[in-house]
Amino acid sequence: SDKHSLSANPVNAIDEDLNGNLWVGTVEGGLNLKNEDSNQFIHYTTNGNFLSHNSVSTLEEDKYGNLWIGTWGGGISIFDIKKVPITSPRHLTDPGLDYIGILKYDPVNDGIWICTNRNIFYYDIQTGNLRQPLSNEITQNIMGTLGCIIDDRNQLWIGCSAGLLLIDIQSFDHTNYTCNARFLELDNEEVNKWFLKNITSIYQTEDKAIWIGSNGYGMCKLALNGDKYSSEIYTTSQGIA
């Protein structure tokens, strides 16, 4: 095989950085970099201690030019992508940080929300503190996290097996590392029971509607009316292929 092509065909995550370079996270093939002016891929793996694990599950940039690399089984690696080639990556492999589903930079609090398959953590970039800011009542039934945005109202939306979680990041208490959070409850009980527990992706459009993709239940449009969200479901019955 071509050593300058993708290191593995299964791809979990793609990120175009501020310099126009393309980062591609693969399953068991590590992380691939295609510089903007090149058609060849550079491979970063556990060889040379670049990554903590070769299955990359998610990618996220912070405002400092760091690329946060979530892995499926080995925690997080952090590249300073202002300095390419990468020379001295950092790793976060604290207990509980093994299977990473979501990484999201929080510009309000200057930290990274880390969602694993069993819990939700917050990493304070300035202090290096890693905390669990949500109550056990919120996180105890999480068995997987997928899909995440920060909306125009500074709410962090997280899809997880227990439902659709809304975190008010403006309520973050930096002294006690706590934050207000709730599961979204809609008037449609079928949506609550099935759709919201099988989320794969979340996106906010310019009209401020929230669109949610699911694993097997179509997609859902949420619109804010007053302080409540109304829902519209789109499935094959509505023409989705």
Coordinates of C-alpha atoms in Angstrom, one line a residue:
S1 CA 0.0 0.0 0.0
D2 CA 1.0 3.6 -0.5
K3 CA 2.7 4.9 2.6
H4 CA 1.6 8.4 1.8
S5 CA -2.1 7.5 1.6
L6 CA -4.6 7.2 4.5
S7 CA -3.3 4.8 7.1
A8 CA -6.7 3.0 7.4
N9 CA -10.0 3.2 5.6
P10 CA -12.4 3.4 8.6
V11 CA -12.6 7.1 9.5
N12 CA -14.2 8.4 12.7
A13 CA -13.3 12.1 12.7
I14 CA -12.2 14.9 10.3
D15 CA -11.1 18.4 11.2
E16 CA -9.9 21.2 9.0
D17 CA -7.7 23.4 11.1
L18 CA -7.2 27.2 11.0
N19 CA -4.4 26.8 8.5
G20 CA -6.5 24.8 6.1
N21 CA -4.7 21.5 6.9
L22 CA -6.8 18.3 7.1
W23 CA -6.7 16.0 10.1
V24 CA -8.3 12.5 9.7
G25 CA -8.8 10.2 12.7
T26 CA -9.0 6.5 11.8
V27 CA -9.8 3.2 13.5
E28 CA -6.6 1.4 14.5
G29 CA -4.6 3.6 12.0
G30 CA -3.9 6.6 14.1
L31 CA -4.2 10.2 13.0
N32 CA -3.5 11.4 9.4
L33 CA -2.4 14.9 8.4
K34 CA -2.8 16.3 4.9
N35 CA -1.2 19.7 4.6
E36 CA -3.1 22.2 2.5
D37 CA -0.4 22.3 -0.2
S38 CA 0.2 18.5 -0.3
N39 CA -1.6 15.4 -1.6
Q40 CA 0.2 13.1 0.8
F41 CA -0.7 12.1 4.3
I42 CA 1.6 12.2 7.3
H43 CA 0.8 9.4 9.9
Y44 CA 0.8 9.9 13.7
T45 CA 0.4 6.8 15.8
T46 CA 1.4 5.3 19.1
N47 CA 4.9 4.8 17.5
G48 CA 7.0 7.6 18.8
N49 CA 4.5 8.3 21.6
F50 CA 2.4 10.7 19.4
L51 CA -0.9 9.1 20.3
S52 CA -2.1 7.3 23.4
H53 CA -4.1 4.9 21.2
N54 CA -4.4 4.2 17.5
S55 CA -8.2 4.4 17.3
V56 CA -9.1 8.1 17.0
S57 CA -12.8 8.8 17.9
T58 CA -13.1 12.6 17.9
L59 CA -11.2 15.8 17.1
E60 CA -11.5 19.3 18.5
E61 CA -9.5 22.6 18.4
D62 CA -9.2 25.1 21.2
K63 CA -8.5 28.8 20.7
Y64 CA -4.8 28.3 21.5
G65 CA -4.0 26.3 18.4
N66 CA -4.2 22.9 20.2
L67 CA -5.8 19.9 18.5
W68 CA -7.5 17.6 21.1
I69 CA -7.5 14.0 19.9
G70 CA -10.0 11.7 21.6
T71 CA -9.3 8.0 21.3
W72 CA -11.3 4.8 21.8
G73 CA -9.5 3.1 24.5
G74 CA -6.5 5.3 25.4
G75 CA -7.7 8.7 26.6
I76 CA -6.7 12.0 24.9
S77 CA -3.6 13.3 23.1
I78 CA -3.0 17.0 22.5
F79 CA -1.0 18.4 19.6
D80 CA 0.2 22.0 19.4
I81 CA -0.6 22.4 15.7
K82 CA 1.0 25.8 15.5
K83 CA 4.2 23.9 15.5
V84 CA 4.3 21.4 12.6
P85 CA 5.9 18.9 12.5
I86 CA 4.6 17.8 15.9
T87 CA 7.4 17.2 18.3
S88 CA 6.1 16.9 21.9
P89 CA 2.5 15.9 22.3
R90 CA 0.8 15.8 25.7
H91 CA -1.5 13.0 26.9
L92 CA -4.4 12.9 29.3
T93 CA -5.0 9.4 30.5
D94 CA -6.6 9.9 33.9
P95 CA -8.8 7.2 35.3
G96 CA -12.2 7.2 33.5
L97 CA -10.7 8.9 30.4
D98 CA -10.5 5.8 28.2
Y99 CA -13.3 5.7 25.6
I100 CA -13.8 9.3 24.4
G101 CA -17.1 10.0 22.5
I102 CA -17.1 13.8 22.5
L103 CA -14.6 16.7 22.9
K104 CA -16.0 20.2 22.9
Y105 CA -14.1 23.5 23.5
D106 CA -16.1 25.8 25.8
P107 CA -15.2 29.4 24.9
V108 CA -17.3 30.8 27.7
N109 CA -15.3 29.0 30.5
D110 CA -12.1 28.3 28.5
G111 CA -12.1 24.6 29.0
I112 CA -12.8 21.3 27.3
W113 CA -15.9 19.2 27.9
I114 CA -14.9 15.5 27.7
C115 CA -17.7 13.0 27.2
T116 CA -16.7 9.3 27.6
N117 CA -18.9 6.3 27.2
R118 CA -19.7 6.4 30.9
N119 CA -19.3 9.9 32.2
I120 CA -18.8 13.7 31.5
F121 CA -15.7 15.6 32.6
Y122 CA -14.5 19.2 32.3
Y123 CA -10.9 20.1 31.8
D124 CA -9.8 23.6 32.9
I125 CA -7.2 24.7 30.4
Q126 CA -5.7 27.4 32.6
T127 CA -5.3 25.3 35.8
G128 CA -5.1 21.8 34.4
N129 CA -7.9 20.7 36.7
L130 CA -10.0 17.7 35.5
R131 CA -13.4 17.6 37.3
Q132 CA -16.8 16.1 37.1
P133 CA -19.1 19.1 37.2
L134 CA -22.4 17.3 36.8
S135 CA -24.3 15.5 39.5
N136 CA -24.3 11.7 39.8
E137 CA -28.1 11.8 39.2
I138 CA -27.4 13.2 35.7
T139 CA -24.5 11.0 34.7
Q140 CA -25.2 7.6 36.4
N141 CA -27.1 6.1 33.5
I142 CA -24.8 7.2 30.7
M143 CA -23.8 4.4 28.4
G144 CA -22.3 6.2 25.4
T145 CA -22.2 9.8 24.2
L146 CA -22.5 11.1 20.6
G147 CA -23.5 14.4 19.0
C148 CA -22.7 17.8 20.5
I149 CA -23.1 21.6 19.9
I150 CA -23.0 24.8 21.8
D151 CA -26.0 26.8 20.7
D152 CA -26.6 30.6 20.4
R153 CA -27.9 30.7 24.0
N154 CA -24.7 29.2 25.3
Q155 CA -26.3 25.8 26.0
L156 CA -24.1 22.8 25.6
W157 CA -26.2 20.0 24.0
I158 CA -24.9 16.4 24.4
G159 CA -26.6 13.3 23.0
C160 CA -26.2 10.3 25.3
S161 CA -27.9 7.0 25.9
A162 CA -29.8 8.5 28.8
G163 CA -31.3 11.2 26.7
L164 CA -30.5 14.7 25.3
L165 CA -28.6 16.7 27.9
L166 CA -28.6 20.5 28.1
I167 CA -25.9 22.1 30.1
D168 CA -26.0 25.8 30.9
I169 CA -22.3 26.7 30.5
Q170 CA -23.0 30.3 31.7
S171 CA -23.9 28.9 35.1
F172 CA -20.5 27.3 35.5
D173 CA -19.1 27.8 39.1
H174 CA -15.3 27.9 38.8
T175 CA -14.8 27.7 42.6
N176 CA -16.7 24.5 43.1
Y177 CA -16.6 23.2 39.5
T178 CA -20.4 22.7 39.3
C179 CA -22.8 23.5 36.5
N180 CA -26.6 23.4 35.9
A181 CA -27.7 20.6 33.6
R182 CA -31.0 18.9 32.7
F183 CA -32.4 16.3 30.3
L184 CA -34.7 17.7 27.7
E185 CA -38.3 16.6 28.1
L186 CA -40.6 17.1 25.1
D187 CA -44.4 16.9 25.0
N188 CA -44.1 13.9 22.6
E189 CA -43.4 10.9 24.8
E190 CA -42.4 8.7 21.9
V191 CA -39.7 11.1 21.0
N192 CA -38.5 11.2 24.6
K193 CA -38.5 7.4 24.9
W194 CA -36.8 6.4 21.6
F195 CA -35.5 9.2 19.6
L196 CA -33.7 11.2 22.2
K197 CA -31.8 8.1 23.5
N198 CA -30.4 7.2 20.1
I199 CA -28.8 10.5 19.0
T200 CA -25.9 10.5 16.5
S201 CA -25.5 14.2 15.5
I202 CA -26.7 17.7 16.5
Y203 CA -26.6 20.9 14.4
Q204 CA -28.1 24.4 14.8
T205 CA -29.1 26.3 11.6
E206 CA -29.1 30.0 11.0
D207 CA -32.8 30.3 11.9
K208 CA -31.7 28.9 15.3
A209 CA -33.6 25.6 15.0
I210 CA -31.8 22.5 16.4
W211 CA -31.7 19.5 14.1
I212 CA -30.9 16.1 15.6
G213 CA -30.0 12.9 13.7
S214 CA -30.7 9.5 15.2
N215 CA -29.7 5.9 14.9
G216 CA -32.7 4.4 13.3
Y217 CA -35.4 6.9 14.1
G218 CA -34.9 9.6 11.4
M219 CA -34.2 13.2 12.3
C220 CA -35.9 15.8 14.5
K221 CA -36.3 19.6 14.3
L222 CA -36.6 21.4 17.6
A223 CA -37.8 25.0 17.7
L224 CA -37.9 27.2 20.8
N225 CA -41.3 28.6 21.6
G226 CA -41.1 30.7 24.8
D227 CA -39.2 28.5 27.2
K228 CA -40.2 25.1 25.6
Y229 CA -39.1 23.3 22.6
S230 CA -41.5 21.9 20.0
S231 CA -40.5 19.0 17.9
E232 CA -41.1 17.8 14.3
I233 CA -39.9 14.3 13.3
Y234 CA -38.8 13.4 9.8
T235 CA -38.5 9.8 8.8
T236 CA -38.9 7.7 5.6
S237 CA -42.6 8.5 5.9
Q238 CA -41.7 12.1 5.2
G239 CA -39.4 11.2 2.3
I240 CA -36.0 10.6 4.0
A241 CA -34.1 8.0 2.0

